[in-house]
Coordinates of N, CA and C in Angstrom, one line a residue:
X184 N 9.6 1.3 -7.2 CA 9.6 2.0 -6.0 C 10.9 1.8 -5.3
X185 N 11.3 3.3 -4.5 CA 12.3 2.7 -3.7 C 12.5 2.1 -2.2
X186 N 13.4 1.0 -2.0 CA 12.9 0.8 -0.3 C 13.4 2.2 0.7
X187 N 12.2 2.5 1.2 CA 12.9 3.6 2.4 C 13.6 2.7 3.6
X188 N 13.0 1.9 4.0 CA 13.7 1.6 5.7 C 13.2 -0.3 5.5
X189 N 13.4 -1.4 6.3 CA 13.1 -2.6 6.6 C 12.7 -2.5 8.5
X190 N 12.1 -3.6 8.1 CA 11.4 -3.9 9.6 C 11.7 -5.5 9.6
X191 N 10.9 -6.2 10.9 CA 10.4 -7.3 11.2 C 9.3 -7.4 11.6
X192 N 8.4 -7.9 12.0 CA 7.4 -8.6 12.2 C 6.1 -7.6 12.7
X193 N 5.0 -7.7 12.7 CA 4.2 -6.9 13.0 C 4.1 -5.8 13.4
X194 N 4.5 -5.7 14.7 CA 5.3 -4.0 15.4 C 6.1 -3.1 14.4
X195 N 7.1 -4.2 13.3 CA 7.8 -3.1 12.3 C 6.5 -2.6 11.1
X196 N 5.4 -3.5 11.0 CA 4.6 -3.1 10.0 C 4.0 -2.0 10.9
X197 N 3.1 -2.0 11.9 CA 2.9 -1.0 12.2 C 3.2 0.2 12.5
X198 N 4.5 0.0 12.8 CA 4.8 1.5 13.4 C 5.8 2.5 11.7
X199 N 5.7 1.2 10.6 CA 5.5 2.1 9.0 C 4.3 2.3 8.9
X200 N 3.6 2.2 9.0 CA 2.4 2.2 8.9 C 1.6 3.9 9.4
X201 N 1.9 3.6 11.1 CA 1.9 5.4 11.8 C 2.9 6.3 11.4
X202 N 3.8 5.6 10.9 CA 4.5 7.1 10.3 C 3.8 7.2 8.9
X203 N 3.5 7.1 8.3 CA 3.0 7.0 6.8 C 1.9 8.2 7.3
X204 N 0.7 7.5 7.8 CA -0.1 8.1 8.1 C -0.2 9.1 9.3
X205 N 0.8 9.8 9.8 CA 1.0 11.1 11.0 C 0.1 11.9 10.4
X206 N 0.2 12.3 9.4 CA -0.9 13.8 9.1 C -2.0 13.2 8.1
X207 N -2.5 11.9 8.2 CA -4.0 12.1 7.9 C -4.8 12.4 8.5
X208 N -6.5 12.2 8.5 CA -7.1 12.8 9.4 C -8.3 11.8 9.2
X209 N -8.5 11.4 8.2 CA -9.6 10.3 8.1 C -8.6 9.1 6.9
X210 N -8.7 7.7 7.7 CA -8.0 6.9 6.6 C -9.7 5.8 6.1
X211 N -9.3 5.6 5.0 CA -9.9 4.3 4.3 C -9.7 3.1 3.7
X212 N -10.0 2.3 4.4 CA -9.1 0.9 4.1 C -10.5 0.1 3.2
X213 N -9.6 0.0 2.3 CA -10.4 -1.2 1.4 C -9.6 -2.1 0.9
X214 N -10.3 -3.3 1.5 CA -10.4 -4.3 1.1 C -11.1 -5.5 0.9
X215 N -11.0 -7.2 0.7 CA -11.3 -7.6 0.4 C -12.6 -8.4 1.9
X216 N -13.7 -8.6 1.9 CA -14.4 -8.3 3.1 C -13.8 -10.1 3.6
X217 N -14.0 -10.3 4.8 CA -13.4 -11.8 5.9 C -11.6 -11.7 5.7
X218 N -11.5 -11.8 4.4 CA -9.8 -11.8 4.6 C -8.9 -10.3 5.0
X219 N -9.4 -9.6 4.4 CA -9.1 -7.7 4.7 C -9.3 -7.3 6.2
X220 N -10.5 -7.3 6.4 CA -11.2 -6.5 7.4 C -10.8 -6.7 8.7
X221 N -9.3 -8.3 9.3 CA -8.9 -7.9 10.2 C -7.5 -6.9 10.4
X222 N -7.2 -7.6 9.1 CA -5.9 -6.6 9.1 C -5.8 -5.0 8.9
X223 N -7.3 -4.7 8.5 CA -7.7 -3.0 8.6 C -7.8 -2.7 10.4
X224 N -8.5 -3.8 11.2 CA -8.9 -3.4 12.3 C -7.0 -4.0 12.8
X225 N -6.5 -4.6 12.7 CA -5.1 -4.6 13.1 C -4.0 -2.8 13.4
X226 N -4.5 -2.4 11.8 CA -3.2 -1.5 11.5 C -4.2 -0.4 12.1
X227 N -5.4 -0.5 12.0 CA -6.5 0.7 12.9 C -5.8 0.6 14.7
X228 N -6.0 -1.0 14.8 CA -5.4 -0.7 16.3 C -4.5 0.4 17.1
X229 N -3.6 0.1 15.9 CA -1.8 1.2 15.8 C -2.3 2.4 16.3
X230 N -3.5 3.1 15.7 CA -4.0 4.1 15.5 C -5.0 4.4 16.9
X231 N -5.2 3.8 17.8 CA -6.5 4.0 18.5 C -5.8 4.9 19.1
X232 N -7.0 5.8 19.7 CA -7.0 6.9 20.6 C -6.1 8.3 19.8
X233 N -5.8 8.2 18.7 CA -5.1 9.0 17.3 C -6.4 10.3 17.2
X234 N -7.5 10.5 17.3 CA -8.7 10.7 16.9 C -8.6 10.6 15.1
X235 N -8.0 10.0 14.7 CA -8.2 9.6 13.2 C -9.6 9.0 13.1
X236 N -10.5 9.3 12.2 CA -11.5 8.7 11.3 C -10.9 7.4 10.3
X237 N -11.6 6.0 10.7 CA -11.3 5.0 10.6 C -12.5 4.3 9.6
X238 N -12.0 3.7 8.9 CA -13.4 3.1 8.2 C -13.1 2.1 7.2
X239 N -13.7 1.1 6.5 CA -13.2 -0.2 5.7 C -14.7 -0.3 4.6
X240 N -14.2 -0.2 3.6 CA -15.5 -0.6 2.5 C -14.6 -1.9 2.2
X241 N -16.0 -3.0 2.0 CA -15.4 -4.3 1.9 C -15.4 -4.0 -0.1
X242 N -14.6 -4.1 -1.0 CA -14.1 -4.3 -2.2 C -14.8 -3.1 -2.3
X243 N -15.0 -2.5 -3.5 CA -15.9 -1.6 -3.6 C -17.0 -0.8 -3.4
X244 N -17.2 -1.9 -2.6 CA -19.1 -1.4 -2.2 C -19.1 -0.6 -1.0
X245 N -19.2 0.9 -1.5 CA -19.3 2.4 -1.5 C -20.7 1.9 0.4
X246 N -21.6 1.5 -0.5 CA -23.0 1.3 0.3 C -22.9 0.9 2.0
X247 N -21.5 -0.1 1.9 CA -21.8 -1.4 3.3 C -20.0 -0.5 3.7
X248 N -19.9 0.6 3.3 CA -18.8 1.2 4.3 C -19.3 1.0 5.8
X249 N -18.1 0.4 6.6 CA -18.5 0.8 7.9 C -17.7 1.7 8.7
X250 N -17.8 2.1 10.2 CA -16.5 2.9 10.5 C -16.0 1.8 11.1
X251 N -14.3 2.2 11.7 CA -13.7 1.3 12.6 C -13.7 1.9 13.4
X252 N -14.2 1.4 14.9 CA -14.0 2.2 16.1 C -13.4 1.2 17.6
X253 N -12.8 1.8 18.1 CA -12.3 1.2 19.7 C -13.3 0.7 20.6
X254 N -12.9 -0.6 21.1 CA -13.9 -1.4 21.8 C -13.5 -1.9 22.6
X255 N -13.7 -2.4 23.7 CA -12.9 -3.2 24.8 C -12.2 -4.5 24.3
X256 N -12.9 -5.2 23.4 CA -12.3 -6.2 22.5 C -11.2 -6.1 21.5
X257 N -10.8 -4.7 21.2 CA -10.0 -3.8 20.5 C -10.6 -3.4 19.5
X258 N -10.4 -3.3 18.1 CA -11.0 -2.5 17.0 C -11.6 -3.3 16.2
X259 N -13.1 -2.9 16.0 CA -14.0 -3.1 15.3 C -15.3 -2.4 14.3
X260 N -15.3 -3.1 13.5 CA -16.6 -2.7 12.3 C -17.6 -2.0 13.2
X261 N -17.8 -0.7 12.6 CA -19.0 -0.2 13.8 C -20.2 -0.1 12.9
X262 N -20.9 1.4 12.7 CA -22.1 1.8 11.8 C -21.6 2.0 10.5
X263 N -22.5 2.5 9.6 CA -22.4 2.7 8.4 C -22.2 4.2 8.4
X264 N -21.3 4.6 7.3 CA -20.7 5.5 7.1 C -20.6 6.0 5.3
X265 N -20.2 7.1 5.4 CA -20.4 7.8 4.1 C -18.7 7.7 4.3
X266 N -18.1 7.2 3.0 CA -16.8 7.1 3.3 C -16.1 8.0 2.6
X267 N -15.2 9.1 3.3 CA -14.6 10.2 2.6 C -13.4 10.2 3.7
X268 N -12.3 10.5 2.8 CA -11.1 10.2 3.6 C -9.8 11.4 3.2
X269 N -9.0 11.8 3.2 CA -7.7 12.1 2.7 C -6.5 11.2 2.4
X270 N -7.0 10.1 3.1 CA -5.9 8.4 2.3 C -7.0 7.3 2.6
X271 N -6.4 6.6 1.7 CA -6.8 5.5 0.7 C -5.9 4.2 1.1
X272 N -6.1 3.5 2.1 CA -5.4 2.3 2.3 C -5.7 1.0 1.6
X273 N -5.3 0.6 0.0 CA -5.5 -0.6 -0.4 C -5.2 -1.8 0.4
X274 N -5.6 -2.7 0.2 CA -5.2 -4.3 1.1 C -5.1 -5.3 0.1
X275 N -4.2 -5.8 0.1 CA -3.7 -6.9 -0.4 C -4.3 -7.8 -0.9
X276 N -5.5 -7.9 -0.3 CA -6.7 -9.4 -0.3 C -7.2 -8.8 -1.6
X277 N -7.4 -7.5 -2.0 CA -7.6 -7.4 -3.5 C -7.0 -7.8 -4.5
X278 N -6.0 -8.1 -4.3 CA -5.0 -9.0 -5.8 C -4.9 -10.3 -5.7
X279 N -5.6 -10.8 -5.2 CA -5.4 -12.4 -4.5 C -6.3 -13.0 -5.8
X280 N -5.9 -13.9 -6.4 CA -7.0 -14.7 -7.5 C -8.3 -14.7 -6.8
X281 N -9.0 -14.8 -7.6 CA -10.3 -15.4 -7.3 C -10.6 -14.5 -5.9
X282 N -10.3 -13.6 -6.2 CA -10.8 -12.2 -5.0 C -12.3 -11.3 -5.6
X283 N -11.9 -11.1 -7.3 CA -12.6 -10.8 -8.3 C -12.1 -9.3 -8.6
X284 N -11.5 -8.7 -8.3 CA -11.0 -7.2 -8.2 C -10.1 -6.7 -9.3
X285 N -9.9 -5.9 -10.1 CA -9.1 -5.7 -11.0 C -8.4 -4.9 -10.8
X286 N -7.0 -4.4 -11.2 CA -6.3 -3.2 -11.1 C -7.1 -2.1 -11.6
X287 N -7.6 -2.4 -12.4 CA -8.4 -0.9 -13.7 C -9.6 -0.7 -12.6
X288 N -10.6 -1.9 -12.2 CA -11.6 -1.4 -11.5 C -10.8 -0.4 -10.1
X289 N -10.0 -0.8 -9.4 CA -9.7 -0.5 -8.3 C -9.4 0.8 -8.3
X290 N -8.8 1.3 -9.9 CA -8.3 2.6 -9.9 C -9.4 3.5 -10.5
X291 N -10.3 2.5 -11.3 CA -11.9 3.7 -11.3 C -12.2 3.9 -9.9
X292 N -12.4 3.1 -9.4 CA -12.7 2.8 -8.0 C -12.3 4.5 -7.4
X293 N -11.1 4.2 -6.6 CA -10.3 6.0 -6.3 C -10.6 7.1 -7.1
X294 N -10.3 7.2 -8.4 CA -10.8 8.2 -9.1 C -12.1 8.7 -8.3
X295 N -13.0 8.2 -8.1 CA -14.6 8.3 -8.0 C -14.9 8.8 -6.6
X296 N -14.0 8.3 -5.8 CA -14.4 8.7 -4.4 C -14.2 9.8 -3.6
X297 N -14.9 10.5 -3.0 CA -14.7 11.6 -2.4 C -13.5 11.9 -1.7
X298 N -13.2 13.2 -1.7 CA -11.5 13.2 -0.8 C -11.9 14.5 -0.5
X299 N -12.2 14.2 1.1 CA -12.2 15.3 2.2 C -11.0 17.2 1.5
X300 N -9.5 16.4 1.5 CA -8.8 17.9 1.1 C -8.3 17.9 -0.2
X301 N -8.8 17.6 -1.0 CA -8.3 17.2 -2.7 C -7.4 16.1 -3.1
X302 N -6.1 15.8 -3.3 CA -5.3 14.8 -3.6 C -5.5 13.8 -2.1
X303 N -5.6 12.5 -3.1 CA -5.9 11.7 -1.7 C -4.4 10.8 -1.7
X304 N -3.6 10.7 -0.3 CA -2.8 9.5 -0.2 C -3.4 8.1 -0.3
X305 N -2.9 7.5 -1.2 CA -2.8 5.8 -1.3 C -2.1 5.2 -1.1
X306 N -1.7 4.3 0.2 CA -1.1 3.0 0.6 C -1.0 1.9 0.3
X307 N -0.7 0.7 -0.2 CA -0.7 0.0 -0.4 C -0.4 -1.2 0.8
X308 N -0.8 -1.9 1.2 CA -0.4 -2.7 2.2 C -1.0 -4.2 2.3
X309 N 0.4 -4.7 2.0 CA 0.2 -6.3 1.0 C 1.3 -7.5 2.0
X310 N 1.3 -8.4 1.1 CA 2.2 -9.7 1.9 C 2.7 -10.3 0.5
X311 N 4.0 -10.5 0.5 CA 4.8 -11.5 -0.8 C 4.7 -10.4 -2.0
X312 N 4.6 -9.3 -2.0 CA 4.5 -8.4 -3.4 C 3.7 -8.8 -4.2
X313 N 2.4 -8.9 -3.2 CA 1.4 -9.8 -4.4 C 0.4 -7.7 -5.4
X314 N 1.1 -6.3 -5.1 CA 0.5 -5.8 -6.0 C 1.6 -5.5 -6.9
X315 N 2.6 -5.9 -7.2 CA 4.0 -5.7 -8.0 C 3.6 -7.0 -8.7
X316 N 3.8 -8.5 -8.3 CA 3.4 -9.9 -9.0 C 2.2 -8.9 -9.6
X317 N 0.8 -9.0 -9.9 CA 0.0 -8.5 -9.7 C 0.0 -7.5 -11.7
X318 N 1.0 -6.6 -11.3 CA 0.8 -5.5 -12.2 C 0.2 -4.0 -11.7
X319 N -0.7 -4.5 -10.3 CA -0.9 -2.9 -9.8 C -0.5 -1.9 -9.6
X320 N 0.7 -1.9 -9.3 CA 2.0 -0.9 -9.2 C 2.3 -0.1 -10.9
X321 N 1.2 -0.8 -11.9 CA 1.7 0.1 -13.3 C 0.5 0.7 -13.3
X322 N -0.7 0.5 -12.8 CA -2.2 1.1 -13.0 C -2.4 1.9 -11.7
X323 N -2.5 1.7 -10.5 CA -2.9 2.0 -9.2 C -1.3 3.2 -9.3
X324 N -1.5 3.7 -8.4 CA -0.5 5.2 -8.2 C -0.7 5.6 -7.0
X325 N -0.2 4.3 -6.4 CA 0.5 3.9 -5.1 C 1.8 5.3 -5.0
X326 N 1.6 5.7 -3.3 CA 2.3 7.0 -2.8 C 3.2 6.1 -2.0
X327 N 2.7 4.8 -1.5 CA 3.9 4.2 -0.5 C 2.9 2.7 -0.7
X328 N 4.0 1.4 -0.4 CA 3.2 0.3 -0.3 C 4.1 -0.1 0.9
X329 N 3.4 -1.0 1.7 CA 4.3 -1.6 3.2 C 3.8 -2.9 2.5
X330 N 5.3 -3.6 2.1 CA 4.9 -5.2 1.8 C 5.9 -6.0 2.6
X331 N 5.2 -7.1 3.3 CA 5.9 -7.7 4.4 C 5.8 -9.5 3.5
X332 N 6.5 -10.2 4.4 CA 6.8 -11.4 3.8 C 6.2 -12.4 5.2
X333 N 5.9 -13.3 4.9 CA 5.0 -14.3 5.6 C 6.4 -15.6 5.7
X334 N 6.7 -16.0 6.8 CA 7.7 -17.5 7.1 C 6.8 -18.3 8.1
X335 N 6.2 -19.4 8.2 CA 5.3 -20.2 8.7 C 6.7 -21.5 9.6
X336 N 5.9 -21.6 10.4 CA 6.6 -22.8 11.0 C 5.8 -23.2 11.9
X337 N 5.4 -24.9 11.4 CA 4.3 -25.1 12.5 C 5.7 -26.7 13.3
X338 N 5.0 -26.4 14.7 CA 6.1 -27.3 15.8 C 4.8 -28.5 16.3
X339 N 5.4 -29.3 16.8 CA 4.7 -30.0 17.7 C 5.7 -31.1 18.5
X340 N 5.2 -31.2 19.4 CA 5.6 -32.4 20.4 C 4.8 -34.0 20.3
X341 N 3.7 -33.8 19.4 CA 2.7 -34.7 19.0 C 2.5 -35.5 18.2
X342 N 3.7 -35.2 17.3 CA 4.0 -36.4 16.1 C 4.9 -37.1 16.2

């Protein structure tokens, strides 16, 4: 893939993120359910008051789709939902070992799912190029991936 543009720190993920997605109209974020499901309601935040259709199936299970909706607390898992979208937002937490998820499952997975206007966009949106490490990038048919990099630094005055 090629790089289009660089960012910094969350504000740069997001606002790749709303441009990617300007002309969808319902997104679907799947991913891996506790580790996923804030960073869907994160990049959903970007999105509030968009009237975009929001929604997160935790790994594949079609069944326990919920929507994402706006809350005073900011964005959260609402009711269950029939999940049909025009893009497909992968999450990262799927290629993490011991997630259980496969490239092949993930791309039966899409194949299978309903798409509101025919061809569906797929996103990819990951940390450390864990679906390139991975191999996904040769099975999955990723339209754009936003992959950012994690630098930690813990301080104290206490030691």
């Amino acid at each position: 893939m090629k790089i289009l543009s660089t960012s910094k720190g969350i504000g740069g993920q997001l606002t790749a993120f709303r441009e990617l997605v300007k002309r969808s109209e319902s997104i679907i974020f799947v991913g891996s359910p506790g580790f996923c499901t804030p960073f869907a309601e994160l990049l959903a935040y970007g999105l509030r008051g968009s009237g975009k259709a929001m929604m997160f199936i935790p790994n594949t299970d079609v069944k326990n789709a919920r929507s994402i909706i706006a809350a005073p607390q900011g964005m959260q898992l609402g009711d269950s939902v029939v999940p049909e979208g025009d893009t497909i937002v992968l999450l990262g937490g799927l290629a993490m070992p011991r997630i259980g998820s496969t490239p092949g499952e993930i791309k039966a997975f899409l194949d299978n799912l309903p798409s509101g206007s025919g061809k569906k966009l797929v996103i990819g949106v990951c940390f450390q190029s864990i679906f390139e490490k991975g191999g996904w990038t040769d099975i999955i048919g990723f339209d754009h991936i936003i992959d950012s990099d994690l630098e930690n630094c813990l301080k104290s005055d206490a030691m």
